[in-house]
XYZ file of C-alpha atoms in Angstrom:
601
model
C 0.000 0.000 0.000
C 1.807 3.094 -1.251
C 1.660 6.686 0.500
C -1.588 8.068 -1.149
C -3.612 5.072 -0.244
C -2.500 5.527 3.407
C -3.270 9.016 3.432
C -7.232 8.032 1.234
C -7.544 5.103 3.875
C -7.153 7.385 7.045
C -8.666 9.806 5.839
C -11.658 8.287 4.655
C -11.891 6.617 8.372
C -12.364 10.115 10.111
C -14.558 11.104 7.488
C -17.034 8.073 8.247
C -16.754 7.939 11.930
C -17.832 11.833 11.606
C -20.672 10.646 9.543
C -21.977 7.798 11.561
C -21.363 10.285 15.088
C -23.305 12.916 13.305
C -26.257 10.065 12.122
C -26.533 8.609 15.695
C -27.217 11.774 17.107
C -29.592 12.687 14.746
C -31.734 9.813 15.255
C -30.877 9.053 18.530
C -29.365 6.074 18.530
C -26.220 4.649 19.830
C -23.052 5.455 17.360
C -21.738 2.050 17.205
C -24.313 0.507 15.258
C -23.468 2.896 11.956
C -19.565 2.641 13.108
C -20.387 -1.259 12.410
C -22.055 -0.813 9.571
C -19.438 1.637 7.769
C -16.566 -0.852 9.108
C -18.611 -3.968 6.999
C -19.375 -1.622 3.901
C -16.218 -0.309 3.637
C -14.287 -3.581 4.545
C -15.907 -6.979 3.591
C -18.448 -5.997 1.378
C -16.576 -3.965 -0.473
C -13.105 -4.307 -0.348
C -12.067 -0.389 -0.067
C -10.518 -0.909 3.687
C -7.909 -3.575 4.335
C -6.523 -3.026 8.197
C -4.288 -5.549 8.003
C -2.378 -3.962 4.882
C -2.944 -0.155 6.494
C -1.446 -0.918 9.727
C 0.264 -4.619 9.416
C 1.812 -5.677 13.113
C 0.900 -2.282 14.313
C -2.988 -3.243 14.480
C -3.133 -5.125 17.677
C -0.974 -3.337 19.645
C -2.831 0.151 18.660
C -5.897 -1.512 19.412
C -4.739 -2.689 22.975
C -3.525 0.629 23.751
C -6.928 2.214 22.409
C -8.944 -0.079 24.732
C -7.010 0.871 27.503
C -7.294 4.912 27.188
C -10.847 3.961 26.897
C -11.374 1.668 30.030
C -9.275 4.429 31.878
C -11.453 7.295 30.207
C -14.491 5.469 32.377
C -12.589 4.329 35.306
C -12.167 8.302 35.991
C -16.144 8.806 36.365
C -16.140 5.740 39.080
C -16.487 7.281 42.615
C -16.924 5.366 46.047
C -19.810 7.398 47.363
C -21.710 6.117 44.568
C -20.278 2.138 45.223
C -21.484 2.874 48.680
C -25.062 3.294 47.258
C -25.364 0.522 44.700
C -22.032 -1.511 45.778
C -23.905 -4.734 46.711
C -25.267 -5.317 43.228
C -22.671 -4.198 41.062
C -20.435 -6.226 43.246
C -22.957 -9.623 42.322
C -23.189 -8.714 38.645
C -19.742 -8.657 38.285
C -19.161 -11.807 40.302
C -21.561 -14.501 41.085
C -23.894 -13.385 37.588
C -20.740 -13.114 36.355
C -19.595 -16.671 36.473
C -23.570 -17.549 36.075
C -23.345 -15.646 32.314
C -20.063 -17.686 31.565
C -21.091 -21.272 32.316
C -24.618 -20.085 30.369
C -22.818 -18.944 27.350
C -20.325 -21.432 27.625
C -22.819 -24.627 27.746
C -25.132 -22.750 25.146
C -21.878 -22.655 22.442
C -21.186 -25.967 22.786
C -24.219 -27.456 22.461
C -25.978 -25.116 19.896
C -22.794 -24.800 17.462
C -20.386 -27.832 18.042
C -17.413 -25.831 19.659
C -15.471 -27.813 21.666
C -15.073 -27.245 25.091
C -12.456 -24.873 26.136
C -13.380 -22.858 23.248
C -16.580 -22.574 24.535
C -15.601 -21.473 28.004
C -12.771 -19.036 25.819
C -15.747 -17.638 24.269
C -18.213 -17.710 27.475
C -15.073 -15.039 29.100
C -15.583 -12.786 25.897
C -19.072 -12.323 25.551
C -19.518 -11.477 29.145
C -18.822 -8.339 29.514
C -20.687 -5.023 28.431
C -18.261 -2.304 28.772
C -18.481 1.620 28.615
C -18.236 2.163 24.717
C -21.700 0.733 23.890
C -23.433 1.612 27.528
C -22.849 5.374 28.234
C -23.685 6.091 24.563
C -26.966 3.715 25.287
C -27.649 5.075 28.308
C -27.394 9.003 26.847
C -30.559 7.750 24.469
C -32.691 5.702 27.730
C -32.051 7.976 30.198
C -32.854 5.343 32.822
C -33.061 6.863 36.774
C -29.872 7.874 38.279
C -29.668 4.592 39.933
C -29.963 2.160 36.853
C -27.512 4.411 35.331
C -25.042 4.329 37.763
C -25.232 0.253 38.221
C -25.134 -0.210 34.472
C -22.110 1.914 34.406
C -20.192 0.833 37.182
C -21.127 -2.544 35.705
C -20.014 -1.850 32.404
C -16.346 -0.347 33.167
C -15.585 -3.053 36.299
C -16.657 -5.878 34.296
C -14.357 -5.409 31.359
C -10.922 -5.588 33.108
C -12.301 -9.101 34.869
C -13.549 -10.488 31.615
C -10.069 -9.744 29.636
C -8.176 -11.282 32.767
C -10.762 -14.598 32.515
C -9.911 -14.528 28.842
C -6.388 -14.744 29.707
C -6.255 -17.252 32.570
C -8.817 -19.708 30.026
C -6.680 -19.009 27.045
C -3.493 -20.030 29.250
C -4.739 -22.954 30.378
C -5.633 -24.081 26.920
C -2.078 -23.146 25.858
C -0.333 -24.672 28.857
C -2.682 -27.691 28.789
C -0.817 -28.897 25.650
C 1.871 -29.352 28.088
C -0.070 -31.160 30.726
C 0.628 -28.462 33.154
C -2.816 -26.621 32.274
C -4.476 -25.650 36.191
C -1.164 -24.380 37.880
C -0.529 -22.052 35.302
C -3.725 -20.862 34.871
C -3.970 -20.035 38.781
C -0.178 -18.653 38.362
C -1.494 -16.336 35.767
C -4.426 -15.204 37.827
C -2.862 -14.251 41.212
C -0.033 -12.730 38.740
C -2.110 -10.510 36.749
C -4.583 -9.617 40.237
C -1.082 -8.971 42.093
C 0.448 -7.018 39.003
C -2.409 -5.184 37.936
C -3.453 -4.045 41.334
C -0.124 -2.994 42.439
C 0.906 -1.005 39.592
C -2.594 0.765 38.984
C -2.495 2.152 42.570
C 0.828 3.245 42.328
C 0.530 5.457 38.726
C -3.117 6.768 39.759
C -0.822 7.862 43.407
C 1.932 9.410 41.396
C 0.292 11.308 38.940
C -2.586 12.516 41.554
C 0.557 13.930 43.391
C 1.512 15.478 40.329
C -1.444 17.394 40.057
C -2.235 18.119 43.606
C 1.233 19.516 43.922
C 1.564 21.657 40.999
C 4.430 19.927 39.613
C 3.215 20.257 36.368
C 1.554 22.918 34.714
C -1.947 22.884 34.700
C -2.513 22.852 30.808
C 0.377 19.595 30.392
C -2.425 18.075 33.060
C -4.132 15.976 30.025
C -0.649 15.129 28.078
C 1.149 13.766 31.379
C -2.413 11.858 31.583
C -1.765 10.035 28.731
C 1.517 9.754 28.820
C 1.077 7.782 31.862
C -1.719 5.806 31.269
C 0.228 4.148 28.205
C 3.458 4.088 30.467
C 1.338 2.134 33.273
C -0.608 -0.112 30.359
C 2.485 -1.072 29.080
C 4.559 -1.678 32.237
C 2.007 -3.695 33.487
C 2.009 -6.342 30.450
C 5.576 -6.516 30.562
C 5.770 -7.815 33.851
C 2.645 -9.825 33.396
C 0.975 -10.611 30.143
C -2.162 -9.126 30.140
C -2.750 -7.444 33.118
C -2.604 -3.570 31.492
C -6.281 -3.426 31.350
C -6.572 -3.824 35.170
C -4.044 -1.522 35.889
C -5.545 1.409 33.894
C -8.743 0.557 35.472
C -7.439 0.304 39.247
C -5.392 4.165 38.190
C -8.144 5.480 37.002
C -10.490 5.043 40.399
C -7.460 5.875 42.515
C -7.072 9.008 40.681
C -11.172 9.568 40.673
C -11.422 9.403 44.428
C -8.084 11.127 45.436
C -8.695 13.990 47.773
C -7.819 17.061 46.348
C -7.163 16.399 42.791
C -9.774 17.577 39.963
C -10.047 15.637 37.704
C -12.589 17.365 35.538
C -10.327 18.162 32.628
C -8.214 15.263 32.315
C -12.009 13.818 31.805
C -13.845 16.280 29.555
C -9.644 15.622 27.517
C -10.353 11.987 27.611
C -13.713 11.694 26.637
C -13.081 13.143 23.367
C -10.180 11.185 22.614
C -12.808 8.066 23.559
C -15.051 9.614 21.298
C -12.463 9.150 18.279
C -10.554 6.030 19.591
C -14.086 4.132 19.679
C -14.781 5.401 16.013
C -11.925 4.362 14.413
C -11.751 0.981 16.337
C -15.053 -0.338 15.646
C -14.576 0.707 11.989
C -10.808 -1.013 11.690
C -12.632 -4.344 13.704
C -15.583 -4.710 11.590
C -13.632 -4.018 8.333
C -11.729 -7.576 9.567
C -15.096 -9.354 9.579
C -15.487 -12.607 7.690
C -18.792 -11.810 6.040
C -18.654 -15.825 4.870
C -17.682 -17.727 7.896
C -20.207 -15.372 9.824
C -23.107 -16.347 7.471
C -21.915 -20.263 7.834
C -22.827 -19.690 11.327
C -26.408 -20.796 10.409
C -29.353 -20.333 12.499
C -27.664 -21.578 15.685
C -26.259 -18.255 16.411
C -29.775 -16.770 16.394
C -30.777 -19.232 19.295
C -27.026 -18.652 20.928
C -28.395 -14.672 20.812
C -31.580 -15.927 22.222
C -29.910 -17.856 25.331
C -27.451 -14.799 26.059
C -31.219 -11.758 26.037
C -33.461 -13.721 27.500
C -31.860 -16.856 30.139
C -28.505 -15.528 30.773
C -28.625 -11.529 31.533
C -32.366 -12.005 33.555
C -30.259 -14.853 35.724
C -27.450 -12.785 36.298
C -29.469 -9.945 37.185
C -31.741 -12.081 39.365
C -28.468 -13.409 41.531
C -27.389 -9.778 41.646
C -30.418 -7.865 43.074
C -31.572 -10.539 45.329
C -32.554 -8.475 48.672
C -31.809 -5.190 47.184
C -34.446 -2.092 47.151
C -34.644 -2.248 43.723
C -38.531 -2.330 41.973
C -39.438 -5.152 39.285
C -39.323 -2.517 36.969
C -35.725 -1.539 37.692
C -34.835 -5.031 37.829
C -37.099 -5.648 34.560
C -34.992 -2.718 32.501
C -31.481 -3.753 34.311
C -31.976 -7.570 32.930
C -32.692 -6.379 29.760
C -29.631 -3.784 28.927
C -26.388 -5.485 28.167
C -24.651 -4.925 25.051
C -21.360 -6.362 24.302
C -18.748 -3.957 23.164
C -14.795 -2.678 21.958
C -13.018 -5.325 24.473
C -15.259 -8.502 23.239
C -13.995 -7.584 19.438
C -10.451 -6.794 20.500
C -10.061 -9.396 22.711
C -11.636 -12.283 20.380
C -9.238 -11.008 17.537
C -6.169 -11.459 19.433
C -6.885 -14.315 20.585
C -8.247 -15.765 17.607
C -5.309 -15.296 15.617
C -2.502 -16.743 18.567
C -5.308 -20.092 19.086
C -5.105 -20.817 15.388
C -1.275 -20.758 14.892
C -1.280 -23.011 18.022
C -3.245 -25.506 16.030
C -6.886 -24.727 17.131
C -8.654 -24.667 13.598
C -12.175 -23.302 14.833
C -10.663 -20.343 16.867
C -10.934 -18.066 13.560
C -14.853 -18.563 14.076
C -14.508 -16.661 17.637
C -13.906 -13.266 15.448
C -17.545 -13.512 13.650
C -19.427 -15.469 16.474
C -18.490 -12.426 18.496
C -19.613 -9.743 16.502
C -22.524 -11.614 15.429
C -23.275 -11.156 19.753
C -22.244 -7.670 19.583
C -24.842 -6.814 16.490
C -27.547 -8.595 17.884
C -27.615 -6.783 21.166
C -26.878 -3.551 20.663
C -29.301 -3.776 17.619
C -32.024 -5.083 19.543
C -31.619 -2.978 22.762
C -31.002 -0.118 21.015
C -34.091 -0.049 19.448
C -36.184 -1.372 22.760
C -34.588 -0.435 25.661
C -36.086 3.559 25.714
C -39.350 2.836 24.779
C -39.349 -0.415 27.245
C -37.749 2.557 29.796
C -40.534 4.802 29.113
C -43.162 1.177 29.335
C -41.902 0.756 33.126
C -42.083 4.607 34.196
C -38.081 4.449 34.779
C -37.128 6.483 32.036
C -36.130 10.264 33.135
C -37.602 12.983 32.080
C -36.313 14.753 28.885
C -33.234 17.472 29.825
C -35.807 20.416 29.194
C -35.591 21.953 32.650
C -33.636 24.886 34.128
C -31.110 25.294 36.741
C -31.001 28.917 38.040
C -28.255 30.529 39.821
C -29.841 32.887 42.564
C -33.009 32.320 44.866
C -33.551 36.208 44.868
C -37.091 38.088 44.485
C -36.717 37.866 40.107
C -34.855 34.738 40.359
C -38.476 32.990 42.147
C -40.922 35.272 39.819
C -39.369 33.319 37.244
C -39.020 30.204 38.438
C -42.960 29.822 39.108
C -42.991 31.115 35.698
C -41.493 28.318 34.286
C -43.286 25.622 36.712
C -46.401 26.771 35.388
C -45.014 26.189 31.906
C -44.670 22.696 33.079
C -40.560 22.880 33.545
C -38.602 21.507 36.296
C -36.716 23.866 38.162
C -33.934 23.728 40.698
C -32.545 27.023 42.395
C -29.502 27.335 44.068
C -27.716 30.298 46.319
C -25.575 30.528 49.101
C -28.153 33.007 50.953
C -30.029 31.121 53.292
C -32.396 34.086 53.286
C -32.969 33.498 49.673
C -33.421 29.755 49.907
C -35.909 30.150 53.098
C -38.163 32.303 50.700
C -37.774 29.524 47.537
C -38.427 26.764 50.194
C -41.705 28.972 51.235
C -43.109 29.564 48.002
C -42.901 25.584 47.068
C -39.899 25.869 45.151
C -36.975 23.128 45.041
C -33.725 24.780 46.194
C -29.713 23.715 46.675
C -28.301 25.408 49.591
C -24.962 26.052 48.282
C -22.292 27.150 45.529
C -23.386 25.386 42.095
C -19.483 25.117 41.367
C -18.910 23.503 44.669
C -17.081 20.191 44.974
C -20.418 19.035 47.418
C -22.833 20.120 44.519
C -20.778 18.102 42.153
C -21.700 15.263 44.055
C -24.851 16.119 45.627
C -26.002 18.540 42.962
C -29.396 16.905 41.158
C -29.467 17.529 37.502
C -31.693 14.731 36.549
C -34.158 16.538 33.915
C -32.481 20.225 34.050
C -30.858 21.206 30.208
C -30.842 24.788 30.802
C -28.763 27.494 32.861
C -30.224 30.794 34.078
C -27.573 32.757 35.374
C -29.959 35.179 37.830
C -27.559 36.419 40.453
C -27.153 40.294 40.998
C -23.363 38.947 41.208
C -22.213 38.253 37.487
C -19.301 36.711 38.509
C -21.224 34.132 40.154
C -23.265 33.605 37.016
C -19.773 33.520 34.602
C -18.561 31.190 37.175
C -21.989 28.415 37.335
C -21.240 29.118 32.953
C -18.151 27.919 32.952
C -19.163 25.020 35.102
C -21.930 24.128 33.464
C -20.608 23.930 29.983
C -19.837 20.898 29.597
C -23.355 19.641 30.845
C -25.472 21.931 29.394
C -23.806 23.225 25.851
C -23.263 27.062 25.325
C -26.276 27.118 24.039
C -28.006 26.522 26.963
C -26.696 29.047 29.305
C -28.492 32.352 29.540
C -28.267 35.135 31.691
C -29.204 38.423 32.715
C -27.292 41.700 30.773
C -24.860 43.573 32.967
C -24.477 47.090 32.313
C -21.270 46.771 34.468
C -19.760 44.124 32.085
C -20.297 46.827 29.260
C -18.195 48.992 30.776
C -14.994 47.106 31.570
C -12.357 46.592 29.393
C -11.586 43.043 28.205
C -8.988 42.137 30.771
C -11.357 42.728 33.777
C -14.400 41.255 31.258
C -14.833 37.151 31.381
C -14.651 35.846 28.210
C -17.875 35.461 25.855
C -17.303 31.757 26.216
C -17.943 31.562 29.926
C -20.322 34.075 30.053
C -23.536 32.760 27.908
C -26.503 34.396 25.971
C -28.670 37.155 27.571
C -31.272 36.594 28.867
C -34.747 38.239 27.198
C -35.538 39.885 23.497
C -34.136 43.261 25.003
C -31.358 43.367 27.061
C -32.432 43.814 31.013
C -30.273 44.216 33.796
C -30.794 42.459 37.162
C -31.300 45.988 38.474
C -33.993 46.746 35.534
C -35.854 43.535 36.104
C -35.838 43.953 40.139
C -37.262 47.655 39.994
C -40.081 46.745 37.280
C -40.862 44.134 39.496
C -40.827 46.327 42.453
C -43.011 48.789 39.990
C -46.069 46.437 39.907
C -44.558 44.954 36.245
C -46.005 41.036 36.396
C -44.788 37.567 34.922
C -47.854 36.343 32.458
C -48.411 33.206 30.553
C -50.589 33.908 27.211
C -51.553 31.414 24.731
C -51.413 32.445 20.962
C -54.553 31.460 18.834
C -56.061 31.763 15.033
C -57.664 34.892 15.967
C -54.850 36.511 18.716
C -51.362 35.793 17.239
C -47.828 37.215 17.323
C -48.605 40.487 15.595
C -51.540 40.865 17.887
C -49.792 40.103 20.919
C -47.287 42.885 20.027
C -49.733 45.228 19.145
C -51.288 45.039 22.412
C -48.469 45.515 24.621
C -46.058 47.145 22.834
C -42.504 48.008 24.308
C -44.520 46.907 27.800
C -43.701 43.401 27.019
C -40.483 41.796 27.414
C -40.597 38.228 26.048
C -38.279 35.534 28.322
C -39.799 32.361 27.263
C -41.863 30.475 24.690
C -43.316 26.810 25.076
C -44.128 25.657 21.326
C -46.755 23.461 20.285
C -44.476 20.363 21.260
C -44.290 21.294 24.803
C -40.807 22.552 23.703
C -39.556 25.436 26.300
C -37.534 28.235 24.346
C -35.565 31.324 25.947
C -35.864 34.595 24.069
C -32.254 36.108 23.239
C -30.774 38.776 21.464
C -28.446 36.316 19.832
C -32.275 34.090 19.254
C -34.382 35.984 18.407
C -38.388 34.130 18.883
C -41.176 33.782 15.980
C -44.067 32.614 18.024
C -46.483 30.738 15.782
C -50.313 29.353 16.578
C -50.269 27.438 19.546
C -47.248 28.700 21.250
C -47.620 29.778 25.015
C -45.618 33.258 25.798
C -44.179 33.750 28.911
C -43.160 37.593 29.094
C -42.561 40.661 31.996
C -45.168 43.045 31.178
C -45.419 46.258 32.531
C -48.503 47.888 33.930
C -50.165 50.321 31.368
C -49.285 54.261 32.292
C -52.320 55.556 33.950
C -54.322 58.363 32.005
């Protein structure tokens, strides 16, 4: 493969892992199923994408070292006040229905499609896990409750670093069993890899968490030394025991998440892009491998292997797991459903496929397509059930339409009861207790505290909130909550009230436009404007726009009296009126606007 088709073949990678991002988001589905589908188009079928001849012996290594960033990427979000909460049942899912899943699979491979037996147990380790690629992007479209989420997650990111070290310990013992010596090395190479793993995880997530906490590096080589070390760590760890990177970069990740002290907020938002690309290219390179032939010769069987691993496996596991827990039937229902198989069942059934066939194991090719066949048929089907089976047991949240408002002042709860009658969640927060006594009296759900807090990180309840009203008389404050809530919100979500201070500074002692967000209203109003019309007698009203009283006739009415905030369409769809937005109310649409009282005569 000369230069140009290098340069066509990477290029044409980013280009269709943009595409399939952009598609999934779209229709609101998860990415990987177009990433698949682009990776079997453009490889198999036909013929344009060869990984093998792009990378040669660089593909499995880059593909180890991808998985890891990723399992580390998700390892960072893992915090022990949440394991304190829902520790019991991750801890059963990813043990006792762990080993349930495996001897399931296991038994159901050898007797549905003739494998023999430790190829069946080989392929019972890779097929049970779920892993973070395909269940944060699933999870993003179900918005299960907080608790679901948090099981499925922990689930997902613990459960992949214990499936690739089963993998290993099976695949040694079928290696070493050649030699008669098959059950002490496989418990050698378990303690070794726990021992190795552990011990070196601990120690990077330590050191570089010093690092950080110390200031020994500059802030903005934070996400380089990140990476840097999480490939140092990864490989370290496999040189001193095969396989046991993956649990290292797991074990560093959660040391680092729970260190006291050290943010790791950046390092994560860093990550989480890379994932975002590393995932993209990887399922594309994976399924471009795919033997479209030995995958069809599969027959039938594989549909009833699919069958076994939906409906008898994943409800047993889950059964074991939540046995005595608070959870409802219809958490339980929705957890035994959602379990997709992701990036480290592909990776790890490639590698291994390849090493079991040169040792003389002719049906270990058929692990590559057996496993992807899994992976397609899950995240297919739960894809396209598991929100509307969400929504079927009343676990599903509520969409991210609600706002989060920064102040509990006087305008701050006009507005607020504004937007609850518009049928909007709303959460205020301020560090006046003053403020927050008068929100608590008029009915209105309050955090007592900075938004940008470490505690309202953790405590902080954004379940249904996708907008920021920056309402504080402070503007700092309100920059401050917009440059916190970037991230979670989008900039296009942050709004806030004009300052004619802000105006007037220069751009050194001005925050950036960034961190700042929209204003607030059509027509630029001060907090000091909105508090005195308030004061004034001006009122909050909600009117509805008919055939016979629209838009035109609205603003004939009221004139420059009305200032327009907010506008629900005929979707139930909440808008905020900007400068930078500017609102064409339509039939049906319900106004929400400060009107002021008409001059007397």
């Amino acid at each position: 493969m000369n230069e140009q088709q290098i340069l066509l073949s990477v290029g044409g990678i980013g280009a269709a892992a943009l595409a399939c991002q952009w598609l999934a988001w779209r229709l609101k589905l998860p990415a990987i199923l177009f990433l698949l589908l682009a990776g079997i188009i453009a490889g198999p079928a036909l013929g344009w994408l060869d990984p093998e001849a792009l990378f040669g012996p660089l593909l499995m290594p880059l593909v180890s070292l991808a998985v890891a960033l990723i399992l580390f990427e998700g390892s960072l979000t893992l915090h022990l006040s949440q394991w304190r909460e829902i520790g019991s049942v991750v801890h059963r899912l990813v043990t006792v229905g762990a080993l349930v899943t495996w001897l399931v699979i296991a038994l159901a491979t050898h007797w549905l499609l003739g494998f023999d037996w430790p190829l069946s147990i080989l392929f019972g380790t890779l097929t049970l896990v779920t892993g973070p690629t395909v269940i944060v992007p699933m999870l993003r479209v179900v918005r299960p409750k907080s608790t679901i989420a948090n099981i499925l997650r922990w689930e997902g990111i613990m459960i992949d670093p214990i499936g690739a070290l089963l993998a290993v310990v099976v695949y040694s013992f079928i290696i070493a069993s050649a030699d008669g010596n098959g059950l002490s090395q496989s418990l050698t190479t378990f303690a070794g890899v726990i021992f190795c793993g552990t011990a070196l995880g601990a120690a990077g997530g330590w050191l570089l968490g010093q690092i950080m906490r110390e200031q020994w590096l500059p802030e903005y080589l934070h996400n380089l030394a990140s990476l840097a070390a999480v490939l140092g760590i990864f490989i370290a760890a496999n040189q001193i025991m095969h396989e046991s990177g993956l649990l290292a970069v797991t074990v560093m990740g959660m040391w680092l998440a729970n260190m006291r002290g050290v943010d790791v907020r950046q390092i994560l938002h860093f990550k989480e892009n890379l994932s975002v690309l590393l995932i993209s290219g990887l399922f594309i390179l994976l399924a471009a491998r795919l033997d479209l032939h030995a995958l069809l010769g599969l027959g039938p069987a594989v549909l009833a292997l699919l069958l076994v691993i939906q409906l008898l496996a994943r409800p047993l596991n889950v059964w074991l797991a939540t046995l005595g827990s608070t959870l409802s039937w219809r958490e339980r229902a929705l957890l035994a459903w959602i379990a997709p198989r992701g990036i480290v069942a592909a990776a790890v059934s490639a590698i291994f496929a390849i090493r079991l066939h040169q040792a003389g194991h002719q049906d270990a090719l058929l692990l590559v397509p057996l496993t992807f066949a899994v992976i397609i048929g899950t995240v297919v089907l739960q894809s396209a059930t598991a929100r509307p089976l969400a929504r079927l047991l009343k676990v599903a949240e509520p969409a991210p339409s609600g706002f989060l408002i920064v102040g509990a002042n006087g305008p701050a709860r006009a507005i607020a009861k504004a937007l609850q009658q518009l049928g909007c969640r709303v959460l205020l927060t301020d560090s006046s207790w003053e403020n927050i006594r008068a929100a608590r009296m008029d009915g209105l759900p309050t955090y007592f505290g900075n938004p940008a807090s470490q505690h309202a990180d953790a405590h902080l309840d954004l379940v249904g909130l996708g907008h920021l009203l920056g309402l504080s008389p402070a503007g700092e404050i309100n920059a401050l909550a917009c440059a916190r809530f970037r991230h979670d919100f989008g900039h296009g979500r942050l709004f806030v009230l004009a300052s004619g201070l802000e105006k007037q500074r220069s751009d050194k002692h001005r925050a950036a436009e960034e961190h700042r967000g929209h204003v607030l209203g059509a027509s630029s109003m001060t907090y000091l404007q909105l508090a005195n019309r308030l004061h004034q007698g001006a009122e909050l009203y909600s009117t509805n726009l008919t055939e016979g009283f629209d838009w035109d006739a609205y603003q004939a009415l009221h004139g420059e009296r009305a200032h327009l905030l907010f506008a629900r369409d005929g979707h139930g769809w909440v808008h905020v009126a900007s400068p930078d937005n500017p609102l064409q109310p339509q039939q049906g649409w319900t106004l929400v606007a400060l009107i002021e009282p008409a001059p007397q005569a």
